[in-house]
Short mmCIF file of C-alpha atoms in Angstrom, two decimals:
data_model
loop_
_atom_site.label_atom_id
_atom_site.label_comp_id
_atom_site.label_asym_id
_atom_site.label_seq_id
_atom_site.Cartn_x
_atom_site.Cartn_y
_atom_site.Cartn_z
CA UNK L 205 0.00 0.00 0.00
CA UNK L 206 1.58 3.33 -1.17
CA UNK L 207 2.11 6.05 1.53
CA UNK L 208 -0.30 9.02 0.84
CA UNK L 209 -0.20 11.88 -0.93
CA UNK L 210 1.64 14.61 1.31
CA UNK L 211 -0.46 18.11 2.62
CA UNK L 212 -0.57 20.79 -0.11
CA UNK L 213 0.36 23.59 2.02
CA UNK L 214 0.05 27.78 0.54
CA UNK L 215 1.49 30.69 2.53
CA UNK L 216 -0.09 33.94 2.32
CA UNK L 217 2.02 36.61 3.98
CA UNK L 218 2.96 39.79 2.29
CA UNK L 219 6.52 39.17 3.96
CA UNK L 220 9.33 37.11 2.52
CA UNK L 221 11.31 36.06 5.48
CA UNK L 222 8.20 35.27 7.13
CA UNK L 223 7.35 32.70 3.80
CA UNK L 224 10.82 31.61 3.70
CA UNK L 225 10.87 30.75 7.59
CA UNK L 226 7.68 28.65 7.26
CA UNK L 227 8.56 26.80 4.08
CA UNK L 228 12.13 25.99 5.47
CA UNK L 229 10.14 24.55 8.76
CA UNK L 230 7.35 22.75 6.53
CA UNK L 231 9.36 21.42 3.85
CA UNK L 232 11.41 19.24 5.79
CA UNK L 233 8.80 17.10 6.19
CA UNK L 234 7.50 14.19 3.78
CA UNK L 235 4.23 14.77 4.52
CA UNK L 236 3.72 17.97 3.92
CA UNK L 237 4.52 20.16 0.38
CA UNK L 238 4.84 23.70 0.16
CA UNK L 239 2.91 24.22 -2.95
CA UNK L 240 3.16 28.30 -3.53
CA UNK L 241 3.83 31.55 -1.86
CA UNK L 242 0.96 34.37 -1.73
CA UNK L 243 2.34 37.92 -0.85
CA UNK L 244 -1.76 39.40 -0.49
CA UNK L 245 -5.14 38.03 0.29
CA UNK L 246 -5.84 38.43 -3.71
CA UNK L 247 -2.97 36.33 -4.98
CA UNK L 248 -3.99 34.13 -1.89
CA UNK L 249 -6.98 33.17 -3.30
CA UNK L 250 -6.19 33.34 -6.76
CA UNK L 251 -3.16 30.69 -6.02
CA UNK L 252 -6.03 28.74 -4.23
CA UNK L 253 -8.13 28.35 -6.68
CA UNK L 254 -4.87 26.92 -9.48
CA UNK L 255 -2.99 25.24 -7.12
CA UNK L 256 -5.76 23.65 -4.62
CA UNK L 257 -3.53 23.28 -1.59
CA UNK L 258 -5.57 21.10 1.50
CA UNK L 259 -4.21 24.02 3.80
CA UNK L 260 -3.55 27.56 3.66
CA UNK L 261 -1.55 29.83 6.05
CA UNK L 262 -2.73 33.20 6.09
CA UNK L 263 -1.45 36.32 7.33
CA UNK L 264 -4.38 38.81 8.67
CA UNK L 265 -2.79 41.95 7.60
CA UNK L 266 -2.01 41.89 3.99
CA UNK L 267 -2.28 44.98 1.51
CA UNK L 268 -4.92 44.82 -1.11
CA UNK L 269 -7.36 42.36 0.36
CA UNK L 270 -6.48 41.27 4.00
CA UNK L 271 -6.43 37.79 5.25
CA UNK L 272 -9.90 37.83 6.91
CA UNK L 273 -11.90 38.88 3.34
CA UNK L 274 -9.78 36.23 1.78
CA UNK L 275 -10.22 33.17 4.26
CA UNK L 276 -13.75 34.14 3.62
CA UNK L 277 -13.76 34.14 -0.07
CA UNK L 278 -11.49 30.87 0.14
CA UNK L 279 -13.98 28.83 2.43
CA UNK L 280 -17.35 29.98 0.66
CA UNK L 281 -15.99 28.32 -2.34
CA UNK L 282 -14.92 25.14 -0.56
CA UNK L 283 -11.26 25.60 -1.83
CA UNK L 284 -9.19 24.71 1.28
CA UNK L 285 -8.84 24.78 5.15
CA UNK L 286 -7.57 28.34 6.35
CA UNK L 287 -5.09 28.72 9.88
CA UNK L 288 -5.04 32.43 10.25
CA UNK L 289 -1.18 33.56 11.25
CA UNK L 290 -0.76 36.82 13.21
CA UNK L 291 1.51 38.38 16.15
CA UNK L 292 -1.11 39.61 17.87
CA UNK L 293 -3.16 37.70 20.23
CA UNK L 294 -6.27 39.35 19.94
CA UNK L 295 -9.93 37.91 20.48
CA UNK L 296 -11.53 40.23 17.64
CA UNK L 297 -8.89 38.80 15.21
CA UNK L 298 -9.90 35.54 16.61
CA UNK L 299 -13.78 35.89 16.38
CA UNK L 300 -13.28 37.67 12.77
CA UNK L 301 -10.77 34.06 11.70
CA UNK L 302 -13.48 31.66 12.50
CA UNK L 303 -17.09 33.93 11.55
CA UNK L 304 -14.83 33.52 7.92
CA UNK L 305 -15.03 30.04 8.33
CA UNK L 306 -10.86 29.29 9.71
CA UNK L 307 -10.50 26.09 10.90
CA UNK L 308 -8.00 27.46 13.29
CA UNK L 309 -5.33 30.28 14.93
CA UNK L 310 -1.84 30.61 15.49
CA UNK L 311 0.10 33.05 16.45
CA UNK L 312 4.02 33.27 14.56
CA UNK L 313 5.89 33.44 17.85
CA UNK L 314 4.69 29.06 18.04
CA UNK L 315 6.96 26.81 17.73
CA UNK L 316 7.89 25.14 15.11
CA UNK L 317 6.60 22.16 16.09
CA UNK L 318 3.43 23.49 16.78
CA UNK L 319 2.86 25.21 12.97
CA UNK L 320 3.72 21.59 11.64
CA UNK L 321 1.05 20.11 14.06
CA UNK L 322 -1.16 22.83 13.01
CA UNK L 323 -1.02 21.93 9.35
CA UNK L 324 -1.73 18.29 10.03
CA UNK L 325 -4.08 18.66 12.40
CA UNK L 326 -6.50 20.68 10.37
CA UNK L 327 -5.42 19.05 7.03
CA UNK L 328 -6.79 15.90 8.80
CA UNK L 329 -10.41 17.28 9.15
CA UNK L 330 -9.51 19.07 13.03
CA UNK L 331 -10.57 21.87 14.24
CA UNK L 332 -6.72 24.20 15.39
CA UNK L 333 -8.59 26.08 17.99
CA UNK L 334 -9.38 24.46 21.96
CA UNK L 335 -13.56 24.99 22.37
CA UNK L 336 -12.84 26.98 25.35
CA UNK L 337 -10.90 29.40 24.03
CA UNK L 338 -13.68 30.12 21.33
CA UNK L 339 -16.06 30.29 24.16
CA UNK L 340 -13.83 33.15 25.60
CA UNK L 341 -13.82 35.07 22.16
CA UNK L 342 -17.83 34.62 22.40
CA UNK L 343 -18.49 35.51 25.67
CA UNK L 344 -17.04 38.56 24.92
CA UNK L 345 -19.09 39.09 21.93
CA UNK L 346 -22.40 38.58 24.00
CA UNK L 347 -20.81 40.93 26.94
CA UNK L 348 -19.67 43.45 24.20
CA UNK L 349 -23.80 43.24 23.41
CA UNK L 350 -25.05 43.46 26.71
CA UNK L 351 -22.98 45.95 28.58
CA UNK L 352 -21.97 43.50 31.05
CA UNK L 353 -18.92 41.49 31.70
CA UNK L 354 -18.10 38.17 30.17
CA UNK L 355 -20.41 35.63 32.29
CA UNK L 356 -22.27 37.71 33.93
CA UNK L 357 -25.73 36.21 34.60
CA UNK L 358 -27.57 39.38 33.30
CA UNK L 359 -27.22 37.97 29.75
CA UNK L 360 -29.67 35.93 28.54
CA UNK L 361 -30.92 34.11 25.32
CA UNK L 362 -32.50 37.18 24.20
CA UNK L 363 -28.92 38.37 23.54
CA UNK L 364 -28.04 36.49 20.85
CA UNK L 365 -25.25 38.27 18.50
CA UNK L 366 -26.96 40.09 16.09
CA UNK L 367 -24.60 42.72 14.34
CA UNK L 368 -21.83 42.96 17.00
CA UNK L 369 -18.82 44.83 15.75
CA UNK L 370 -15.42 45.43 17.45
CA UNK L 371 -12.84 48.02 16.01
CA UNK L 372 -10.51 47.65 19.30
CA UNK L 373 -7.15 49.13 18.31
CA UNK L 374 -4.25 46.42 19.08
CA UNK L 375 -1.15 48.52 18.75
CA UNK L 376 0.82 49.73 16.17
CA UNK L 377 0.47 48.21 12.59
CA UNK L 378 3.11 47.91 10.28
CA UNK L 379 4.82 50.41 8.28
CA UNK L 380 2.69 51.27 5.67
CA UNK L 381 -0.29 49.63 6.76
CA UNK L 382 -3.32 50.52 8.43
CA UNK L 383 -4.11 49.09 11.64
CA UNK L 384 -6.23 46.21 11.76
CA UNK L 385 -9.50 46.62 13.02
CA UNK L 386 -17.40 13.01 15.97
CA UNK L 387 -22.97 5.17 17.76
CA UNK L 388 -26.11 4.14 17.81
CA UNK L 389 -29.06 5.20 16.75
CA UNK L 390 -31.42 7.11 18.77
CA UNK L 391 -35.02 7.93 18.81
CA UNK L 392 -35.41 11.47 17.04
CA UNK L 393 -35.77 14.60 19.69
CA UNK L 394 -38.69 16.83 18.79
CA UNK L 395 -38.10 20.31 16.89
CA UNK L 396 -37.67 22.66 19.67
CA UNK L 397 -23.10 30.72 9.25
CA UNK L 398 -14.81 42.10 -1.43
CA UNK L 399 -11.15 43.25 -1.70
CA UNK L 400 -10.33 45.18 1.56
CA UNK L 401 -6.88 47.07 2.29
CA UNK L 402 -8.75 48.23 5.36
CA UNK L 403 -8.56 47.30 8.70
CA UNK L 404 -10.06 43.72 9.13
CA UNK L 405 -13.01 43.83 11.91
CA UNK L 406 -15.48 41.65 13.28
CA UNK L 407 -18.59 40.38 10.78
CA UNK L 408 -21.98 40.33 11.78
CA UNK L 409 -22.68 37.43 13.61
CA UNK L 410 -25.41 35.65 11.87
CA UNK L 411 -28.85 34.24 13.46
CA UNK L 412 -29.05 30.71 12.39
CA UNK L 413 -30.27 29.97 9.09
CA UNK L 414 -33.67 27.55 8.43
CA UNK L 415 -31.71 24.44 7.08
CA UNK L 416 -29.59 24.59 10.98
CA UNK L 417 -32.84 25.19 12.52
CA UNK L 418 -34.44 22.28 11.10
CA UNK L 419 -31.29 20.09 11.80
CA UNK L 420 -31.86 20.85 14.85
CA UNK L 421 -35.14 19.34 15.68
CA UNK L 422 -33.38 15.97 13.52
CA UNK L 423 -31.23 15.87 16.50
CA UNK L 424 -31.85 12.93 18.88
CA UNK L 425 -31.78 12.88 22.72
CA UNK L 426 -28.09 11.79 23.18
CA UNK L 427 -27.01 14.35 20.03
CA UNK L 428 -28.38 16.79 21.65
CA UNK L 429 -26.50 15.74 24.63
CA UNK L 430 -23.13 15.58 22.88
CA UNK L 431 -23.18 18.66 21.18
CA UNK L 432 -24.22 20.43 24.94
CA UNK L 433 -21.08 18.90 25.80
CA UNK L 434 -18.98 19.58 22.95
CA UNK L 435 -19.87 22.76 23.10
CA UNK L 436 -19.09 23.58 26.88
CA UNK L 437 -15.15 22.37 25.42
CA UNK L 438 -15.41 18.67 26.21
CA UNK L 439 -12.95 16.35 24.69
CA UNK L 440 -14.53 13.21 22.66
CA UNK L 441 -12.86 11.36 25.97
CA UNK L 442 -14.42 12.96 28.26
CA UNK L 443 -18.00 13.01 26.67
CA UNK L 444 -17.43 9.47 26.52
CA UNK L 445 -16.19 9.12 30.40
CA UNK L 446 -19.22 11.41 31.18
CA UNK L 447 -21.87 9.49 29.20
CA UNK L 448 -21.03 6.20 29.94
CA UNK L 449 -20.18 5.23 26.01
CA UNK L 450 -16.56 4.04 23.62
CA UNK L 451 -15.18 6.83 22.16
CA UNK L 452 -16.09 5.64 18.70
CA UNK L 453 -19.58 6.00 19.59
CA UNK L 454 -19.01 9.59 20.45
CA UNK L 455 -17.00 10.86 17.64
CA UNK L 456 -20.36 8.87 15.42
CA UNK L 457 -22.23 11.38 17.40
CA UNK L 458 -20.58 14.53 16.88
CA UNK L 459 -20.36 13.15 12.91
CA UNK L 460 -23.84 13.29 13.00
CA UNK L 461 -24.39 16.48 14.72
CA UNK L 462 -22.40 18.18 11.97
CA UNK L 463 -23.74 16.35 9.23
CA UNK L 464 -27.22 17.34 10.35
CA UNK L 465 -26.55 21.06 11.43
CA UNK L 466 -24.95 21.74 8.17
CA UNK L 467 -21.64 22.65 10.43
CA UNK L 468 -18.22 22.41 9.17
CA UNK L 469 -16.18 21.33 12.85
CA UNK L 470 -16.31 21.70 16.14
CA UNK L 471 -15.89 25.11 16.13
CA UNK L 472 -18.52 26.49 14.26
CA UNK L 473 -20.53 24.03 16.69
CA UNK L 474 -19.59 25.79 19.60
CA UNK L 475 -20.42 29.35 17.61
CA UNK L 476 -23.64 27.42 16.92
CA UNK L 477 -24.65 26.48 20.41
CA UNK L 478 -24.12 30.13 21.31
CA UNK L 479 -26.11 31.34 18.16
CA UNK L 480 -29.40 29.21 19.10
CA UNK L 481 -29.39 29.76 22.40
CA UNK L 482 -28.08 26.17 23.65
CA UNK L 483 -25.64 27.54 25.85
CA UNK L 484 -25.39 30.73 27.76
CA UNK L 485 -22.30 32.86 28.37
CA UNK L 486 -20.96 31.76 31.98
CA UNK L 487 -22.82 28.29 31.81
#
């Protein structure tokens, strides 16, 4: 049996050393190929759609269309997984990365270990990004909403995100640059996601559409009870430990709960959760 094919990796930063660095790191490695080098969010998605790499690495701020509009562009058309790349660690670049559909975040200070786990991981089908951190970035959202602070029991269901923008300035930008803004089955439960030089900001989040609505209401008991879980940041091991079932059963679960909420990982179905009201901030 013939080993297979390696990653198809594209970087997309608009600075050489920073290319250079990660193809040096990525290259050395049979399974993975550095397929092309993207110096804007443009050329990004243009090399996307000739090349189609499984991964690409992209760089937030990037002069005539940044890394947010293109991860967008890139994952509407079903080209390839996106890890957004940035030195700054900050939640509205974070919210903005995954509301494009990113499968995950990394900063560039990681190790190098940790970009090379990054690629496989989410060239593999997994979600980059721990639950609870995206929890965090939504919390925030909610309390950005509500006036209140992240957890606070004031917030309720009522609050879900509708239009919630964040232009929080991080710092200085670079020069030149403006700043950037997984069984059996069950019985079925009843029915109870443009070229920009400008600074990248948070999108709208969305209320959920009528195909994730309905989905939902496909959902059976112990779905509904894995996704609850998933979304609170459970591991697959410790839904399993909590529900008394193999760990095959639960990633057959989650499988499901994706397949039938239209959702592309575990991430979006922890934005989900949030979205419909499953889970409130501070639960």
């Amino acid at each position: 049996m013939s080993d297979p094919r390696p990653l198809r990796v594209l970087l997309a930063d608009d600075q050489r050393l920073v290319r250079s660095g990660f193809a040096m790191i990525l290259s050395v490695h049979e399974d993975i190929e550095v397929v092309g080098e993207a110096l804007d969010g443009a050329q990004a998605l243009a090399l996307t759609r000739e090349l189609h790499p499984d991964v690409v690495l992209m760089d937030v701020q990037m002069p005539v269309m940044d890394g947010i509009a293109a991860t967008r562009s890139i994952v509407a058309e079903g080209l390839a997984k996106v890890v957004i790349l940035t030195t700054f660690d900050r939640d509205d670049y974070l919210f903005a990365g995954l509301d494009a559909g990113a499968s995950g975040f990394l900063l560039k200070n990681a190790d190098p270990e940790q970009l090379v786990e990054a690629v496989r991981a989410v060239g593999f089908g997994h979600a980059l990004l721990a639950p609870e951190v995206t929890r965090r970035v939504i919390e925030r959202m909610y309390a950005a909403r509500s006036g209140s602070a992240p957890g606070d029991d004031s917030v309720s269901s009522e609050l879900a995100p509708q239009g919630v923008r964040t232009s929080r300035d991080a710092g200085p930008a670079r020069p030149g640059q403006a700043a950037p803004g997984d069984g059996t089955p069950d019985r079925p439960r009843g029915a109870t996601r443009g070229d920009s030089s400008a600074t990248p900001t948070v999108a709208s989040a969305r209320p959920i559409d009528a195909a994730r609505h309905q989905g939902l209401g496909l959902l059976t008991d112990r779905e509904r009870e894995v996704l609850d879980r998933l979304a609170r940041g459970q591991s697959n091991a410790e839904i399993a430990a909590a529900l008394v079932l193999g760990e095959a059963t639960v990633k057959t679960h989650v499988s499901n709960c994706l397949a039938k909420l239209h959702l592309r990982d575990r991430i979006q179905a922890v934005v989900f959760a949030y979205e419909a009201g499953l889970i409130l901030p501070g639960e």
